[in-house]
mmCIF file of C-alpha atoms in Angstrom:
data_model
loop_
_atom_site.group_PDB
_atom_site.id
_atom_site.type_symbol
_atom_site.label_atom_id
_atom_site.label_comp_id
_atom_site.label_asym_id
_atom_site.label_seq_id
_atom_site.Cartn_x
_atom_site.Cartn_y
_atom_site.Cartn_z
ATOM 1 C CA ALA A 1 -78.536 -172.528 103.098
ATOM 2 C CA GLN A 2 -81.510 -171.224 101.498
ATOM 3 C CA THR A 3 -82.497 -168.338 99.369
ATOM 4 C CA VAL A 4 -85.877 -166.824 98.591
ATOM 5 C CA THR A 5 -86.530 -164.170 96.020
ATOM 6 C CA GLN A 6 -89.451 -162.064 95.405
ATOM 7 C CA SER A 7 -88.890 -160.172 91.796
ATOM 8 C CA GLN A 8 -91.828 -157.504 92.374
ATOM 9 C CA PRO A 9 -90.943 -154.970 94.772
ATOM 10 C CA GLU A 10 -94.421 -153.395 94.432
ATOM 11 C CA MET A 11 -97.690 -154.379 92.762
ATOM 12 C CA SER A 12 -101.110 -152.917 92.572
ATOM 13 C CA VAL A 13 -104.524 -153.922 91.827
ATOM 14 C CA GLN A 14 -108.053 -152.713 91.785
ATOM 15 C CA GLU A 15 -110.495 -153.631 94.407
ATOM 16 C CA ALA A 16 -112.417 -157.189 93.388
ATOM 17 C CA GLU A 17 -109.516 -158.051 90.865
ATOM 18 C CA THR A 18 -107.227 -160.841 91.216
ATOM 19 C CA VAL A 19 -103.533 -160.586 91.409
ATOM 20 C CA THR A 20 -100.743 -163.086 91.741
ATOM 21 C CA LEU A 21 -97.310 -162.224 93.646
ATOM 22 C CA SER A 22 -94.155 -164.292 92.605
ATOM 23 C CA CYS A 23 -91.677 -165.993 94.704
ATOM 24 C CA THR A 24 -88.997 -168.468 94.123
ATOM 25 C CA TYR A 25 -86.687 -170.050 96.612
ATOM 26 C CA ASP A 26 -83.785 -172.500 96.536
ATOM 27 C CA THR A 27 -82.907 -175.172 99.340
ATOM 28 C CA SER A 28 -80.895 -178.268 99.604
ATOM 29 C CA GLU A 29 -83.295 -179.904 101.986
ATOM 30 C CA ASN A 30 -85.833 -182.483 100.856
ATOM 31 C CA ASN A 31 -88.251 -181.494 103.756
ATOM 32 C CA TYR A 32 -89.554 -177.898 103.819
ATOM 33 C CA TYR A 33 -92.290 -175.817 104.168
ATOM 34 C CA LEU A 34 -93.317 -172.632 102.373
ATOM 35 C CA PHE A 35 -95.293 -169.683 103.800
ATOM 36 C CA TRP A 36 -96.826 -166.255 102.507
ATOM 37 C CA TYR A 37 -96.981 -163.805 105.478
ATOM 38 C CA LYS A 38 -98.596 -160.468 105.481
ATOM 39 C CA GLN A 39 -97.459 -157.459 107.050
ATOM 40 C CA PRO A 40 -99.831 -154.362 106.904
ATOM 41 C CA PRO A 41 -98.852 -150.715 108.220
ATOM 42 C CA SER A 42 -99.562 -151.937 111.863
ATOM 43 C CA ARG A 43 -96.311 -154.060 111.297
ATOM 44 C CA GLN A 44 -97.778 -157.184 112.593
ATOM 45 C CA MET A 45 -96.761 -160.198 110.818
ATOM 46 C CA ILE A 46 -99.784 -162.463 109.923
ATOM 47 C CA LEU A 47 -99.541 -166.026 108.259
ATOM 48 C CA VAL A 48 -101.771 -166.010 105.066
ATOM 49 C CA ILE A 49 -101.118 -169.465 103.859
ATOM 50 C CA ARG A 50 -98.878 -172.370 103.994
ATOM 51 C CA GLN A 51 -97.638 -175.395 101.852
ATOM 52 C CA GLU A 52 -96.089 -178.509 102.812
ATOM 53 C CA ALA A 53 -93.375 -179.376 100.039
ATOM 54 C CA TYR A 54 -94.221 -182.922 100.156
ATOM 55 C CA LYS A 55 -97.889 -182.392 99.171
ATOM 56 C CA GLN A 56 -98.504 -181.915 95.582
ATOM 57 C CA GLN A 57 -101.953 -180.199 95.960
ATOM 58 C CA ASN A 58 -101.982 -176.582 96.223
ATOM 59 C CA ALA A 59 -103.048 -174.895 99.220
ATOM 60 C CA THR A 60 -105.821 -172.381 99.475
ATOM 61 C CA GLU A 61 -107.605 -170.508 102.124
ATOM 62 C CA ASN A 62 -110.654 -168.779 101.420
ATOM 63 C CA ARG A 63 -109.502 -165.901 98.752
ATOM 64 C CA PHE A 64 -105.921 -166.843 98.828
ATOM 65 C CA SER A 65 -104.314 -169.570 96.993
ATOM 66 C CA VAL A 66 -100.734 -170.795 95.882
ATOM 67 C CA ASN A 67 -99.257 -172.278 92.594
ATOM 68 C CA PHE A 68 -96.497 -174.539 94.038
ATOM 69 C CA GLN A 69 -93.924 -175.764 91.252
ATOM 70 C CA LYS A 70 -91.587 -177.931 93.139
ATOM 71 C CA ALA A 71 -89.343 -178.793 90.369
ATOM 72 C CA ALA A 72 -89.120 -174.977 89.427
ATOM 73 C CA LYS A 73 -88.927 -174.085 92.997
ATOM 74 C CA SER A 74 -91.605 -171.607 92.415
ATOM 75 C CA PHE A 75 -94.534 -170.636 94.752
ATOM 76 C CA SER A 76 -96.707 -167.762 93.984
ATOM 77 C CA LEU A 77 -99.936 -166.280 95.762
ATOM 78 C CA LYS A 78 -102.818 -165.606 94.224
ATOM 79 C CA ILE A 79 -105.292 -163.173 95.693
ATOM 80 C CA SER A 80 -108.890 -163.062 94.431
ATOM 81 C CA ASP A 81 -111.352 -160.691 95.123
ATOM 82 C CA SER A 82 -108.917 -158.159 96.379
ATOM 83 C CA GLN A 83 -110.185 -156.133 98.961
ATOM 84 C CA LEU A 84 -108.782 -152.852 100.477
ATOM 85 C CA GLY A 85 -107.694 -154.703 103.802
ATOM 86 C CA ASP A 86 -105.239 -157.050 101.617
ATOM 87 C CA THR A 87 -103.024 -153.905 101.184
ATOM 88 C CA ALA A 88 -99.713 -154.967 102.961
ATOM 89 C CA MET A 89 -96.129 -155.955 102.286
ATOM 90 C CA TYR A 90 -96.244 -159.794 101.588
ATOM 91 C CA PHE A 91 -93.065 -162.153 102.510
ATOM 92 C CA CYS A 92 -92.733 -165.373 101.032
ATOM 93 C CA ALA A 93 -90.684 -167.808 103.191
ATOM 94 C CA VAL A 94 -89.095 -171.201 103.375
ATOM 95 C CA PHE A 95 -89.137 -173.005 106.435
ATOM 96 C CA THR A 96 -86.407 -175.823 106.864
ATOM 97 C CA SER A 97 -83.940 -177.229 109.801
ATOM 98 C CA TYR A 98 -85.475 -176.936 112.946
ATOM 99 C CA GLY A 99 -87.353 -174.034 112.547
ATOM 100 C CA LYS A 100 -85.149 -171.521 110.342
ATOM 101 C CA LEU A 101 -87.501 -169.201 108.515
ATOM 102 C CA THR A 102 -85.960 -167.573 105.479
ATOM 103 C CA PHE A 103 -87.682 -164.710 103.935
ATOM 104 C CA GLY A 104 -87.639 -162.972 100.648
ATOM 105 C CA GLN A 105 -87.482 -159.365 100.228
ATOM 106 C CA GLY A 106 -91.136 -158.677 100.182
ATOM 107 C CA THR A 107 -93.562 -157.411 97.743
ATOM 108 C CA ILE A 108 -95.872 -154.375 98.684
ATOM 109 C CA LEU A 109 -99.140 -154.450 97.311
ATOM 110 C CA THR A 110 -101.695 -152.019 96.914
ATOM 111 C CA VAL A 111 -105.413 -152.235 96.607
ATOM 112 C CA HIS A 112 -106.990 -149.442 94.877
ATOM 113 C CA PRO A 113 -110.915 -148.689 95.328
ATOM 114 C CA ASP B 1 -105.430 -162.122 125.257
ATOM 115 C CA THR B 2 -101.913 -161.424 123.585
ATOM 116 C CA ALA B 3 -100.183 -164.493 122.011
ATOM 117 C CA VAL B 4 -96.736 -163.084 121.691
ATOM 118 C CA SER B 5 -96.046 -159.820 123.470
ATOM 119 C CA GLN B 6 -93.114 -157.307 123.347
ATOM 120 C CA THR B 7 -91.943 -154.806 125.363
ATOM 121 C CA PRO B 8 -91.149 -152.149 124.869
ATOM 122 C CA LYS B 9 -92.859 -151.384 121.381
ATOM 123 C CA TYR B 10 -90.736 -148.454 120.915
ATOM 124 C CA LEU B 11 -87.239 -147.622 122.144
ATOM 125 C CA VAL B 12 -85.399 -144.714 121.487
ATOM 126 C CA THR B 13 -81.769 -144.529 122.764
ATOM 127 C CA GLN B 14 -78.427 -143.027 122.349
ATOM 128 C CA MET B 15 -75.455 -144.976 120.902
ATOM 129 C CA GLY B 16 -73.314 -146.408 123.427
ATOM 130 C CA ASN B 17 -76.144 -147.613 125.668
ATOM 131 C CA ASP B 18 -77.177 -150.868 126.883
ATOM 132 C CA LYS B 19 -80.933 -151.909 126.283
ATOM 133 C CA SER B 20 -83.156 -154.802 126.610
ATOM 134 C CA ILE B 21 -86.253 -156.074 124.973
ATOM 135 C CA LYS B 22 -88.601 -158.584 126.624
ATOM 136 C CA CYS B 23 -90.613 -161.214 124.786
ATOM 137 C CA GLU B 24 -93.312 -163.331 126.368
ATOM 138 C CA GLN B 25 -95.786 -165.805 125.018
ATOM 139 C CA ASN B 26 -98.791 -167.513 126.211
ATOM 140 C CA LEU B 27 -99.330 -170.425 123.644
ATOM 141 C CA GLY B 28 -97.452 -173.059 125.518
ATOM 142 C CA HIS B 29 -94.935 -173.384 122.649
ATOM 143 C CA ASP B 30 -91.457 -174.519 123.132
ATOM 144 C CA THR B 31 -89.456 -172.573 120.615
ATOM 145 C CA MET B 32 -88.884 -168.947 120.344
ATOM 146 C CA TYR B 33 -87.169 -166.630 117.847
ATOM 147 C CA TRP B 34 -85.747 -163.051 117.474
ATOM 148 C CA TYR B 35 -85.718 -161.504 113.912
ATOM 149 C CA LYS B 36 -84.289 -158.142 112.830
ATOM 150 C CA GLN B 37 -86.339 -156.161 110.293
ATOM 151 C CA ASP B 38 -83.890 -153.268 108.545
ATOM 152 C CA SER B 39 -85.010 -150.269 107.096
ATOM 153 C CA LYS B 40 -85.550 -151.958 103.704
ATOM 154 C CA LYS B 41 -87.938 -154.424 105.547
ATOM 155 C CA PHE B 42 -85.759 -157.271 105.048
ATOM 156 C CA LEU B 43 -86.289 -159.825 107.749
ATOM 157 C CA LYS B 44 -83.607 -162.147 109.086
ATOM 158 C CA ILE B 45 -83.638 -164.565 111.790
ATOM 159 C CA MET B 46 -81.060 -163.769 114.628
ATOM 160 C CA PHE B 47 -81.613 -166.404 117.386
ATOM 161 C CA SER B 48 -83.911 -169.205 118.037
ATOM 162 C CA TYR B 49 -84.292 -171.002 121.522
ATOM 163 C CA ASN B 50 -85.870 -174.335 121.966
ATOM 164 C CA ASN B 51 -86.782 -175.354 125.700
ATOM 165 C CA LYS B 52 -84.289 -172.700 126.757
ATOM 166 C CA GLU B 53 -81.541 -174.041 124.671
ATOM 167 C CA LEU B 54 -79.834 -172.123 121.928
ATOM 168 C CA ILE B 55 -80.269 -173.930 118.625
ATOM 169 C CA ILE B 56 -80.126 -171.242 115.869
ATOM 170 C CA ASN B 57 -77.396 -168.255 116.210
ATOM 171 C CA GLU B 58 -76.854 -166.377 113.016
ATOM 172 C CA THR B 59 -73.980 -164.087 112.563
ATOM 173 C CA VAL B 60 -74.936 -161.695 115.084
ATOM 174 C CA PRO B 61 -72.415 -159.356 116.961
ATOM 175 C CA ASN B 62 -71.630 -160.388 120.450
ATOM 176 C CA ARG B 63 -73.113 -157.520 121.651
ATOM 177 C CA PHE B 64 -76.455 -159.189 121.139
ATOM 178 C CA SER B 65 -77.115 -161.648 123.886
ATOM 179 C CA PRO B 66 -80.635 -163.596 123.951
ATOM 180 C CA LYS B 67 -81.499 -164.770 127.691
ATOM 181 C CA SER B 68 -84.309 -167.308 127.882
ATOM 182 C CA PRO B 69 -85.205 -167.614 131.637
ATOM 183 C CA ASP B 70 -88.152 -170.186 130.974
ATOM 184 C CA LYS B 71 -89.821 -171.486 127.781
ATOM 185 C CA ALA B 72 -92.400 -168.713 127.700
ATOM 186 C CA HIS B 73 -90.059 -166.044 127.800
ATOM 187 C CA LEU B 74 -87.052 -165.001 125.325
ATOM 188 C CA ASN B 75 -85.215 -161.582 126.067
ATOM 189 C CA LEU B 76 -82.772 -159.537 124.114
ATOM 190 C CA HIS B 77 -80.048 -157.704 125.456
ATOM 191 C CA ILE B 78 -77.924 -155.446 123.551
ATOM 192 C CA ASN B 79 -74.651 -153.735 124.861
ATOM 193 C CA SER B 80 -73.048 -150.701 123.236
ATOM 194 C CA LEU B 81 -75.693 -149.661 120.911
ATOM 195 C CA GLU B 82 -74.567 -148.818 117.479
ATOM 196 C CA LEU B 83 -76.506 -146.610 114.723
ATOM 197 C CA GLY B 84 -76.646 -149.706 112.597
ATOM 198 C CA ASP B 85 -78.587 -151.347 115.260
ATOM 199 C CA SER B 86 -81.784 -149.131 114.454
ATOM 200 C CA ALA B 87 -84.383 -151.538 113.213
ATOM 201 C CA VAL B 88 -87.841 -153.250 114.204
ATOM 202 C CA TYR B 89 -86.858 -156.410 116.263
ATOM 203 C CA PHE B 90 -89.689 -159.148 116.284
ATOM 204 C CA CYS B 91 -90.036 -162.141 118.607
ATOM 205 C CA ALA B 92 -91.846 -165.069 117.635
ATOM 206 C CA SER B 93 -92.695 -168.733 118.756
ATOM 207 C CA SER B 94 -93.916 -171.763 117.422
ATOM 208 C CA GLN B 95 -94.296 -175.679 118.691
ATOM 209 C CA THR B 96 -91.625 -178.086 117.764
ATOM 210 C CA THR B 97 -91.882 -181.914 117.444
ATOM 211 C CA VAL B 98 -88.574 -183.391 118.684
ATOM 212 C CA GLY B 99 -86.764 -184.958 115.812
ATOM 213 C CA ARG B 100 -88.508 -183.272 112.982
ATOM 214 C CA PRO B 101 -88.549 -180.027 111.485
ATOM 215 C CA VAL B 102 -90.871 -177.437 113.262
ATOM 216 C CA VAL B 103 -94.188 -177.944 111.242
ATOM 217 C CA SER B 104 -96.364 -175.361 112.783
ATOM 218 C CA GLU B 105 -96.401 -171.547 112.034
ATOM 219 C CA GLN B 106 -94.406 -169.218 113.723
ATOM 220 C CA PHE B 107 -96.569 -166.554 115.860
ATOM 221 C CA PHE B 108 -94.959 -163.026 115.803
ATOM 222 C CA GLY B 109 -95.091 -160.326 118.476
ATOM 223 C CA PRO B 110 -95.961 -156.871 117.316
ATOM 224 C CA GLY B 111 -92.429 -155.824 117.076
ATOM 225 C CA THR B 112 -90.045 -153.270 118.939
ATOM 226 C CA ARG B 113 -89.004 -150.363 116.661
ATOM 227 C CA LEU B 114 -85.471 -149.386 118.193
ATOM 228 C CA THR B 115 -83.916 -146.184 117.199
ATOM 229 C CA VAL B 116 -80.260 -145.471 118.032
ATOM 230 C CA LEU B 117 -79.478 -141.845 118.101
#
């Protein structure tokens, strides 16, 4: 079984600034993958970034990057140069055992102009 | 072209009714899923099918029955609807590699908001 915890129910940031969303997880498996998904008000689930647990290098995708600390089971998301369109709910998820995605509770991010 | 589509997008019905939600993907994926997102936005997997075979069945009441007529479709039928079934239901798909954990991302449909009165 795996669990994912997002301890920040809500976060806010000014446009153009940087914000970090926290995520911790627990899994007994050795091979797993970590994802951040974004859910804007349209409710569509959109993949933001993914990290393979066996890779030590932190994943980056344009303005989005992660800080993956495997020993601490921590997987935070950093958004640089925040834009109004980044306003959404963000979900951290761990992916193991033939496709089972376990999600955290989500963090509502609001970007202010 | 829509990758993962669901119909209907909104469904309002009375308690006790039976309803179905349809899902189709045109990505050529071999694995499909149903997730439930409750009123607190918590997302939880319900079912997963790989090549029409059920591989994940979380603790879901028997009133929920998924049906996969082919790899591109996974429908969800719900009998005797209850107030607690009100939620947003998401269909998703991904491509697996036999014998290994799924490595590709899951593509989600737009969701179906089910309201039981």
